[in-house]
GROMACS .gro file of C-alpha atoms in nm:
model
  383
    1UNK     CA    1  -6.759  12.201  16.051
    2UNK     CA    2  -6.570  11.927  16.274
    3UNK     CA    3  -6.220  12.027  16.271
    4UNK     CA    4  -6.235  12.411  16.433
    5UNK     CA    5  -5.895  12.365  16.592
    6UNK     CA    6  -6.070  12.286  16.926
    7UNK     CA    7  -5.841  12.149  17.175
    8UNK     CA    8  -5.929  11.858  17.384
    9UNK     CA    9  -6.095  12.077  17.653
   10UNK     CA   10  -6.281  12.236  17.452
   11UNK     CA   11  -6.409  11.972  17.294
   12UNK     CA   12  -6.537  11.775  17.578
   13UNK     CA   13  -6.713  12.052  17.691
   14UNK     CA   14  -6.895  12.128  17.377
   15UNK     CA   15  -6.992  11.745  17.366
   16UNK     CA   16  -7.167  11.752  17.722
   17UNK     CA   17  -7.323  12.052  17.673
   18UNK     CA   18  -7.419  11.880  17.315
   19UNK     CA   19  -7.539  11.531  17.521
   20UNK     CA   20  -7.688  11.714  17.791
   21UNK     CA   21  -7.901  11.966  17.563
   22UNK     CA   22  -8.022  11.714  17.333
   23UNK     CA   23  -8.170  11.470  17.625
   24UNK     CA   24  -8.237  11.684  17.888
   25UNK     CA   25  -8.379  12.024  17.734
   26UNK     CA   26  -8.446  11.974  17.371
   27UNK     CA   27  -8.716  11.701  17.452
   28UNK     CA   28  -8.883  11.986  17.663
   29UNK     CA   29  -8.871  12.268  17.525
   30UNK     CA   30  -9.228  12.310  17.356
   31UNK     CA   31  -9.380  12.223  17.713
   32UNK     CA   32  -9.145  12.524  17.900
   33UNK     CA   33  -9.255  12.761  17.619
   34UNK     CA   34  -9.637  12.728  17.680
   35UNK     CA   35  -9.543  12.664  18.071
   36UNK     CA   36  -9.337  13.021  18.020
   37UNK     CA   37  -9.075  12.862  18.280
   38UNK     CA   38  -8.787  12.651  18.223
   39UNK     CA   39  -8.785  12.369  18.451
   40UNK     CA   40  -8.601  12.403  18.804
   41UNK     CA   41  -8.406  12.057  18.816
   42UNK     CA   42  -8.281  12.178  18.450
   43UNK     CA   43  -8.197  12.486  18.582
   44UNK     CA   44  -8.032  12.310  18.894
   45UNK     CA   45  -7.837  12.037  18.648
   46UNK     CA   46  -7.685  12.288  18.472
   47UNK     CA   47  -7.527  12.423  18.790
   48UNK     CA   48  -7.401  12.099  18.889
   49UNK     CA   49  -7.261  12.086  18.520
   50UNK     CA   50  -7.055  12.377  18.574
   51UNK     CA   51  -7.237  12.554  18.297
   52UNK     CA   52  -7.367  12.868  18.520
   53UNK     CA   53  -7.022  12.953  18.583
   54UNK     CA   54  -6.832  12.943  18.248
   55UNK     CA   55  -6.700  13.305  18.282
   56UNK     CA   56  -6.592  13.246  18.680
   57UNK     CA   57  -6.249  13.076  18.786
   58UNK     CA   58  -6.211  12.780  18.984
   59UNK     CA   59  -6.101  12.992  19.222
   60UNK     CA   60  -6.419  13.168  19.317
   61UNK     CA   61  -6.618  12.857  19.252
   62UNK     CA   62  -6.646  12.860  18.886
   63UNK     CA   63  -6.591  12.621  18.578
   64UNK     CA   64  -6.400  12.867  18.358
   65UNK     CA   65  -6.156  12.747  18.083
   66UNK     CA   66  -6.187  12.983  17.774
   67UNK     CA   67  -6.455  13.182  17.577
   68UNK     CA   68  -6.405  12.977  17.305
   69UNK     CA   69  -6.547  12.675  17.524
   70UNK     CA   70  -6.785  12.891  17.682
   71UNK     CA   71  -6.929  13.014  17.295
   72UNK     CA   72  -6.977  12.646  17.235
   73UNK     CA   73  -7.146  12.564  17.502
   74UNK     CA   74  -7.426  12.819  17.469
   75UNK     CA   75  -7.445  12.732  17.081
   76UNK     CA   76  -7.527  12.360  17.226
   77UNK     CA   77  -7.816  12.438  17.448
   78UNK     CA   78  -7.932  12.692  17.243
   79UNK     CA   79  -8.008  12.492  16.979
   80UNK     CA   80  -8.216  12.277  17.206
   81UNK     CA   81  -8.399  12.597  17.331
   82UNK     CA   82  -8.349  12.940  17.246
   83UNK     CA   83  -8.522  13.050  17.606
   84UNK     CA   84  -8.256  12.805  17.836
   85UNK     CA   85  -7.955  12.934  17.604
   86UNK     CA   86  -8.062  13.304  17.732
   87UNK     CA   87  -8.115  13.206  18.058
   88UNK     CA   88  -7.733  13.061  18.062
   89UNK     CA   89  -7.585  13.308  17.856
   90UNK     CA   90  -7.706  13.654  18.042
   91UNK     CA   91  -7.666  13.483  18.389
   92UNK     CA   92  -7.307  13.432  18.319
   93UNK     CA   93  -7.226  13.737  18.135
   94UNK     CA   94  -7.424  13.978  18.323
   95UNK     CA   95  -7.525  13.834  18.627
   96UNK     CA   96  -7.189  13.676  18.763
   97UNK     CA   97  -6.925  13.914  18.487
   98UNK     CA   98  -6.962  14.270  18.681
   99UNK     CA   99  -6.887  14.029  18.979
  100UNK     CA  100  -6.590  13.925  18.901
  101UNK     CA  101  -6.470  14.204  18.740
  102UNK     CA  102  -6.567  14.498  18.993
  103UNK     CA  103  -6.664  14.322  19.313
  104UNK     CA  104  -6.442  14.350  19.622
  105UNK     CA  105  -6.322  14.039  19.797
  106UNK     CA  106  -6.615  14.013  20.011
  107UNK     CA  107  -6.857  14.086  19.791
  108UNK     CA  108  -6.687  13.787  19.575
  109UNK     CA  109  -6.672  13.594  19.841
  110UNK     CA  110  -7.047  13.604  19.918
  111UNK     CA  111  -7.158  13.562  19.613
  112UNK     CA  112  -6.970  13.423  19.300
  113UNK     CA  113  -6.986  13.076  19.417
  114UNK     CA  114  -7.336  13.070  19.452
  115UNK     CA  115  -7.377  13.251  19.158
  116UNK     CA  116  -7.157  13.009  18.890
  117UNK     CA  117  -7.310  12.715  19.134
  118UNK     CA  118  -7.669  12.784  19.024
  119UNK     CA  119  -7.794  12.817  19.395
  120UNK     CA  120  -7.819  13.204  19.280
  121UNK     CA  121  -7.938  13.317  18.937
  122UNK     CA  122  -7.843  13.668  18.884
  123UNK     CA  123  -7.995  13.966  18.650
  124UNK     CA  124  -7.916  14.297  18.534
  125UNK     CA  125  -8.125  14.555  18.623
  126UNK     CA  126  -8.024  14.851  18.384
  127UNK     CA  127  -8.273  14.918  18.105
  128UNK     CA  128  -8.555  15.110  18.216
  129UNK     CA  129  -8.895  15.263  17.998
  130UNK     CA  130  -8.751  15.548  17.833
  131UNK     CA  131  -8.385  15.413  17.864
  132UNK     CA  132  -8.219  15.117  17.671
  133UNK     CA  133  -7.909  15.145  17.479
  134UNK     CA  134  -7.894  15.531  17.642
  135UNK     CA  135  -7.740  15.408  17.925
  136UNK     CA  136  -7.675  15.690  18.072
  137UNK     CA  137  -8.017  15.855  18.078
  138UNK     CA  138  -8.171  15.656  18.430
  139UNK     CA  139  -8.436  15.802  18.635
  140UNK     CA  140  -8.365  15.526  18.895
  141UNK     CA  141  -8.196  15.730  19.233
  142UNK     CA  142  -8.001  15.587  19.497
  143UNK     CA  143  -7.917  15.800  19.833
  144UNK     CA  144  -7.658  15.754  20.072
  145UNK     CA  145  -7.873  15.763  20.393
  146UNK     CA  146  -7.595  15.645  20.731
  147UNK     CA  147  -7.478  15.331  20.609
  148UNK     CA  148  -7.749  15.202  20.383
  149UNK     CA  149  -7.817  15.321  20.035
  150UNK     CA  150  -8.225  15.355  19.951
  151UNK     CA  151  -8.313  15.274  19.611
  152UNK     CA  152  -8.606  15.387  19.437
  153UNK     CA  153  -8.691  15.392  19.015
  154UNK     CA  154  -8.860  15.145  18.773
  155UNK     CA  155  -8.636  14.897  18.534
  156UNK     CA  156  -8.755  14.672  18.225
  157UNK     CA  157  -8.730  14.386  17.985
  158UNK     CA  158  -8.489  14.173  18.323
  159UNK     CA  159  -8.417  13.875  18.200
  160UNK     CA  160  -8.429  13.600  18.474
  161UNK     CA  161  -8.598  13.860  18.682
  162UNK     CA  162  -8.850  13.606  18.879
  163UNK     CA  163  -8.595  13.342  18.920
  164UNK     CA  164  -8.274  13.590  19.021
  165UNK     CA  165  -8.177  13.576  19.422
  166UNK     CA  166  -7.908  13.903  19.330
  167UNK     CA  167  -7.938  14.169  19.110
  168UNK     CA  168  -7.687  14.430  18.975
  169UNK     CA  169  -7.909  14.740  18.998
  170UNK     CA  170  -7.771  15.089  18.847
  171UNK     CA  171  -7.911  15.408  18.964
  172UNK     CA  172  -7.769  15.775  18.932
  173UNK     CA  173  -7.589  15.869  19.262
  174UNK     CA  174  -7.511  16.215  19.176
  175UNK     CA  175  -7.721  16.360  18.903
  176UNK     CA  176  -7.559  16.692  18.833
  177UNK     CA  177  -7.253  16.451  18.700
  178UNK     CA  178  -7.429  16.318  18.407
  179UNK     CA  179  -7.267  16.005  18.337
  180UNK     CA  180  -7.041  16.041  18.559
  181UNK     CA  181  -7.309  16.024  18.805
  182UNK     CA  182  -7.399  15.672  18.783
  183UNK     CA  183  -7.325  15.384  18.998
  184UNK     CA  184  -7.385  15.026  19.015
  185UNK     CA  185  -7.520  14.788  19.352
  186UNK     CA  186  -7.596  14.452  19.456
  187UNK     CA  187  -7.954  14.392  19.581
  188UNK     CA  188  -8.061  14.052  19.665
  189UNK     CA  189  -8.396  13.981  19.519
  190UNK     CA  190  -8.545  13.951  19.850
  191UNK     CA  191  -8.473  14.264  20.040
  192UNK     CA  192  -8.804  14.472  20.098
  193UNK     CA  193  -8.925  14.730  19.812
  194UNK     CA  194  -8.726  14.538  19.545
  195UNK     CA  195  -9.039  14.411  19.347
  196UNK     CA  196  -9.106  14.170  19.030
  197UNK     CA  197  -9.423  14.368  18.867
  198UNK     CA  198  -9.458  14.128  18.580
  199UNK     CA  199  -9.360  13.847  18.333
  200UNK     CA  200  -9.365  14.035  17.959
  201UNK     CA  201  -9.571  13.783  17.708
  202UNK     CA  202  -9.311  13.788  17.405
  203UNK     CA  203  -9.306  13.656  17.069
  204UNK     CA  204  -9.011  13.417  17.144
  205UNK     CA  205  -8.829  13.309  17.378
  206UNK     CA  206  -9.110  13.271  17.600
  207UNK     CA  207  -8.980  13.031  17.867
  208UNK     CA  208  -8.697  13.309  17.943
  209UNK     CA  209  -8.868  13.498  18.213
  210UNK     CA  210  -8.846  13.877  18.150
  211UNK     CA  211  -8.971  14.122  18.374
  212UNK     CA  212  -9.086  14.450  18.511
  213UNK     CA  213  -8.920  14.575  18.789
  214UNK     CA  214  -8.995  14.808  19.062
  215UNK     CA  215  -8.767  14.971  19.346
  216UNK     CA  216  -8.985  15.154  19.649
  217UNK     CA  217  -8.751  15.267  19.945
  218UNK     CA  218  -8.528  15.001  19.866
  219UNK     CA  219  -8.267  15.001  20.136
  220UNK     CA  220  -7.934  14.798  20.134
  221UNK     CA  221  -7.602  14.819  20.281
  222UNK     CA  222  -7.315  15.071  20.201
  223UNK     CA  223  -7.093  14.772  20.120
  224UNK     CA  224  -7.335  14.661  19.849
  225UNK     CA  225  -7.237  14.959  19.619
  226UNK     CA  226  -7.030  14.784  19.309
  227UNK     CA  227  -6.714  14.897  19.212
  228UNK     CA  228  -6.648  15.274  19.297
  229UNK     CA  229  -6.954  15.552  19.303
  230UNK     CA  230  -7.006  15.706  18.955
  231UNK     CA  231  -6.841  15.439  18.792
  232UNK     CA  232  -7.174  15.278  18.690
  233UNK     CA  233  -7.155  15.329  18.376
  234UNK     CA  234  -6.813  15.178  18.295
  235UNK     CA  235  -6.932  14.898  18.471
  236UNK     CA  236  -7.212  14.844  18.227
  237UNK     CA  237  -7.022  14.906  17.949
  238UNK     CA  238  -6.735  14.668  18.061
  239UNK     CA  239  -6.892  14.314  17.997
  240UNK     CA  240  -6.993  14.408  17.614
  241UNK     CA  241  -6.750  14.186  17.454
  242UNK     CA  242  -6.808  13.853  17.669
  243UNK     CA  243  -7.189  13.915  17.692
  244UNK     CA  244  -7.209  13.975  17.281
  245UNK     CA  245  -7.017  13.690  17.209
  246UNK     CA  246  -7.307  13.451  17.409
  247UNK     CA  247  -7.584  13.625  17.264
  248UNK     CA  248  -7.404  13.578  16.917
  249UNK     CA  249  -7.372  13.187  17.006
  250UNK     CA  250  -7.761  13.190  17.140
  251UNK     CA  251  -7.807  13.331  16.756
  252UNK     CA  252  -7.579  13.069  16.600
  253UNK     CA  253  -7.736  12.749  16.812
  254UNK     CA  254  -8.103  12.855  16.707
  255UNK     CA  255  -8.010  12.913  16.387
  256UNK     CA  256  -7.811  12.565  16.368
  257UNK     CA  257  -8.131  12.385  16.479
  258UNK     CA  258  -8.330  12.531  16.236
  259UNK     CA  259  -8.085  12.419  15.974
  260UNK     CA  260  -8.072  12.089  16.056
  261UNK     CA  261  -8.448  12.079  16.090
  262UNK     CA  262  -8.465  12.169  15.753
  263UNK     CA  263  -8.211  11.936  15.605
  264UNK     CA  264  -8.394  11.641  15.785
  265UNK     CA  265  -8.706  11.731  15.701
  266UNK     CA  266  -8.584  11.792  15.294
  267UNK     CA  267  -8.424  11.444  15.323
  268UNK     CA  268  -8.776  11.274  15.405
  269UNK     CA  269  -9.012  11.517  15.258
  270UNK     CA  270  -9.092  11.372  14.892
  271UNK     CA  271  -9.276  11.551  14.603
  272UNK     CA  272  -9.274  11.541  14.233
  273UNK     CA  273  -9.102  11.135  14.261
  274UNK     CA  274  -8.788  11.257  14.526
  275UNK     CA  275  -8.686  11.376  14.839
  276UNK     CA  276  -8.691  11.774  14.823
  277UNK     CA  277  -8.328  11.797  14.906
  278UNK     CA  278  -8.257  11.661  14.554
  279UNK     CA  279  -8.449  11.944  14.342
  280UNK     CA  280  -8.209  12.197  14.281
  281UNK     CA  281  -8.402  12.517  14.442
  282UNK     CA  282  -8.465  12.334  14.777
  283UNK     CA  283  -8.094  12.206  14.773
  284UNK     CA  284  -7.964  12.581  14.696
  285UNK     CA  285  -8.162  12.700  15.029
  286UNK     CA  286  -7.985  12.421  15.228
  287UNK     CA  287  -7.632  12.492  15.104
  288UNK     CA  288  -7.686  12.911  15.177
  289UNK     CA  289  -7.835  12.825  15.516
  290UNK     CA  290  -7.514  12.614  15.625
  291UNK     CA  291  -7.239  12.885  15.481
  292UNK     CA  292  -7.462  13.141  15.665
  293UNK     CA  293  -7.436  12.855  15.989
  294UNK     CA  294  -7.058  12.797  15.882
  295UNK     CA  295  -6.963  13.196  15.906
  296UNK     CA  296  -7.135  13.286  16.216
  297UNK     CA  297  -6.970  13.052  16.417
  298UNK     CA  298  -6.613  13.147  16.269
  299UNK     CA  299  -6.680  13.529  16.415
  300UNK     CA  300  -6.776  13.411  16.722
  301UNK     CA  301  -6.488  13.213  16.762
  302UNK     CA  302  -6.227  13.433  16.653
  303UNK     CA  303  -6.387  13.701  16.895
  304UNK     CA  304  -6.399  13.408  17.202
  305UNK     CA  305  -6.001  13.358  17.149
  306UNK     CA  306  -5.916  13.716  17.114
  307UNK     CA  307  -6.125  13.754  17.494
  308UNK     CA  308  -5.972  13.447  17.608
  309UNK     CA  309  -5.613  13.616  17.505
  310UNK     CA  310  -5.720  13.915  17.724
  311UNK     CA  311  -5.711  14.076  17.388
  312UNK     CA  312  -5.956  14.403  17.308
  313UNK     CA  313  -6.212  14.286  17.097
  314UNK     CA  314  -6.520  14.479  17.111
  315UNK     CA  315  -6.534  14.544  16.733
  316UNK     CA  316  -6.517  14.161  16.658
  317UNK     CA  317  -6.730  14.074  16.897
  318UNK     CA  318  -6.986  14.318  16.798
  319UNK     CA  319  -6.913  14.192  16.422
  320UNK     CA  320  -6.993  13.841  16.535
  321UNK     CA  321  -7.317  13.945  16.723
  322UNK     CA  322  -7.441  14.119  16.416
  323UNK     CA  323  -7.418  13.896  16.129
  324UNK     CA  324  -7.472  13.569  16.369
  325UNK     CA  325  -7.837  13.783  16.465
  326UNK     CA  326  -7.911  13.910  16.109
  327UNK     CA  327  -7.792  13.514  15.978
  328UNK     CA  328  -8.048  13.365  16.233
  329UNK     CA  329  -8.378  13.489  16.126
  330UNK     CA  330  -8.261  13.445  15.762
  331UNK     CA  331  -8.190  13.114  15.812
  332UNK     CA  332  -8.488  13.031  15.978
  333UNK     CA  333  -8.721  13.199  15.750
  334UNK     CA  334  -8.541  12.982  15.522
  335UNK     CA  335  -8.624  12.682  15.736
  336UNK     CA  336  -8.999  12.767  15.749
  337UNK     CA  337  -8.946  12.786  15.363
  338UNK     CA  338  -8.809  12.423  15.339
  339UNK     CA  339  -9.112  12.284  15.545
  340UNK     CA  340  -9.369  12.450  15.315
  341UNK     CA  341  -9.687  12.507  15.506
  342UNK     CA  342  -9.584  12.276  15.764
  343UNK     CA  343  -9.335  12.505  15.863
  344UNK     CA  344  -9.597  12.772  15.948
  345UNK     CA  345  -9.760  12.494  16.230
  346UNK     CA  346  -9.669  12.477  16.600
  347UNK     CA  347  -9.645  12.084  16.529
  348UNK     CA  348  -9.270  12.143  16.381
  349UNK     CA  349  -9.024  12.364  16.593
  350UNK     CA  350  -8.903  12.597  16.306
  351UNK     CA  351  -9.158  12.841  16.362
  352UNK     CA  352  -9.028  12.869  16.703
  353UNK     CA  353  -8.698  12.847  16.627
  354UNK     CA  354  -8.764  13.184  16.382
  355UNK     CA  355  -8.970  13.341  16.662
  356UNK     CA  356  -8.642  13.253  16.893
  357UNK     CA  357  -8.401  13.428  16.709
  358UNK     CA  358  -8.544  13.748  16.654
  359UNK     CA  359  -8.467  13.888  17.032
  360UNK     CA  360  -8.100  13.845  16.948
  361UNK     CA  361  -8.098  14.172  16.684
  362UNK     CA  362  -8.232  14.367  16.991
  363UNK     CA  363  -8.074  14.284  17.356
  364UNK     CA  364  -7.739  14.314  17.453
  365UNK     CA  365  -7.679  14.574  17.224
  366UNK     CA  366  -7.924  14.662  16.906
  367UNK     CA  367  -7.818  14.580  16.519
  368UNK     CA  368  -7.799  14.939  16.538
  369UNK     CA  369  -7.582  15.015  16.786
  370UNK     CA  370  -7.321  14.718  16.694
  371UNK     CA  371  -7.308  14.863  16.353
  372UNK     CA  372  -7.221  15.224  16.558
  373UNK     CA  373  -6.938  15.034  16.743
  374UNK     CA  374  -6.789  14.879  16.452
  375UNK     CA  375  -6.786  15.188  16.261
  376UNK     CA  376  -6.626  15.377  16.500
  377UNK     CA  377  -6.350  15.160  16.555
  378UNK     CA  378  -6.263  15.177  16.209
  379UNK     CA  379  -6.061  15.477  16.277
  380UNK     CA  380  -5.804  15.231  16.395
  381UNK     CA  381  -5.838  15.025  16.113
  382UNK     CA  382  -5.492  15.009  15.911
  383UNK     CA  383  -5.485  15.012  15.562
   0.00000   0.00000   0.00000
């Protein structure tokens, strides 16, 4: 699909993201998945690209123009690697987003440059062992002690977790509040009793580092408290729409590469006298896998220009996270279908494609729990 009433902008963006992915990344990507770290000069280029700081303004540093330009360029280096498209899509949704949106000046001013720079890779320290989409149910505590507060619980599954130099901790300031009792800081990675246990071995996304974390007596400033106290849970809540709509374009670059793995592959592949593209049951799975393709990245674009509008769109950005999820692993079991046996092998990159995609029906929000959002916001629907 060329002609998605892209402006110029827009388009230029996608097409260095596009060159960019397919020279510098895709070429590597096998290596960082068995290495289970994405380069650091990568990581560093894309910083110098702008493309750590998609969500931040040029005034604070940043390289933002639109979601819509932002969704393609996480579709781009997705495709060339699932693992770097995470990387780029939670750093700027949830590392540098609750920034932006709840930071003070000088919090903003110490860090949001840095952040949509690439010197600083930030995570999101929320989910914990017996917490994930219950937000609200932490066991992390944070007391105000003078003018420091001292931090002390357990979080998991942080993505960017061993590379992050600032992360946006939430721990329950008053308990007997409930939800209301939650609140939301910035601790740099470095400050003593903030502690990476370890790197989770995953099924995909493997060069995506995702971590254990641990928080002993972890003291920090006053200041570093995000937003107002017991307003943590807003503030996780807030970025759902922007971070959905990257993880939905992680999903629809994965998927896109496994497409057009397949349709190469058909093209070449010959049995019974022809290329495999040209018997009719290969050539159906083909055309289903591109309308599937097609779809997904409609919903995420509609969603992108309805956030770039400053529009509410947490319904259609929840719609385009589910079906672009759901659509990737279909489409790349369909993939590993095309390649036959072959498919099944480490030697072609659809089986990590389909081992890729799978994450994206679980983080930033469950299949579950988008299909819970998008029901309830039916009640608004009008008939």
């Amino acid at each position: 699909m060329q002609d998605l009433e892209l402006n110029d902008e827009q388009i230029m963006i996608r097409d260095m993201a596009r060159e960019f992915a397919r020279h510098e990344i895709a070429p590597h990507a096998q290596a960082w998945e068995k290495a289970a770290w994405i380069d650091d000069a990568v990581v560093r280029q894309m910083g110098e690209l702008g493309l750590l700081g998609m969500v931040v303004p040029d005034s604070h540093g940043g390289s933002y123009t639109d979601y819509v330009a932002y969704a393609l360029a996480v579709e781009e280096i997705s495709a060339a690697d699932g693992a770097t498209g995470a990387l780029m899509s939670i750093h700027n949704s949830v590392g540098c987003g609750p920034l932006l949106a709840h930071g003070n000046t000088q919090q903003q001013q110490a860090w949001l440059a840095r952040l949509a720079s690439g010197e600083v890779i930030g995570c999101f320290c929320l989910t914990e062992p017996q917490a994930g989409s219950e937000a609200h149910n932490l066991r992390t505590r944070a007391e105000q002690v003078g003018d420091q507060w001292v931090l002390n619980g357990a979080k998991q599954f942080v993505s960017n977790a061993r590379r992050a130099g600032l992360a946006i901790v939430f721990a329950v300031t008053d308990p007997a509040l409930g939800k209301k009792g939650l609140s939301a800081f910035l601790v740099p990675t470095d400050t003593p009793g903030f502690c990476v246990e370890r790197s989770e071995h995953k099924m995909g996304i493997r060069a995506s580092d995702t971590c254990a974390v641990s928080l002993t007596d972890c003291r920090i400033p006053a200041a570093n408290l995000l937003g107002e106290r017991g307003k943590g849970l807003a503030i996780a809540l807030s970025n759902l729409e922007g971070g959905r709509i990257g993880i939905a374009a992680q999903a629809l670059g994965i998927a896109r590469a496994a497409f057009e793995a397949a349709l190469g592959y058909a093209r070449e592949r010959v049995q019974f006298g022809k290329p495999i593209n040209e018997h009719q049951s290969i050539a159906n799975l083909l055309a289903d896998m591109q309308v599937q393709v097609n779809a997904a990245r409609l919903l995420i674009l509609h969603a992108a220009r309805l956030r770039s509008a400053g529009r509410p769109c947490l319904s259609e950005a929840s719609q385009a996270k589910l079906f672009a999820s759901e659509m990737a692993e279909r489409v790349c079991s369909m993939a590993i279908q095309v390649h036959g046996g072959y498919g099944y092998l480490e030697d072609y990159p659809v089986e990590r494609y389909y081992r890729d995609a799978r994450i994206t029906q679980i983080y930033e929000g469950s299949s579950e729990i988008q299909r819970l959002l998008i029901a309830r916001e039916l009640k608004h629907y009008a008939l």
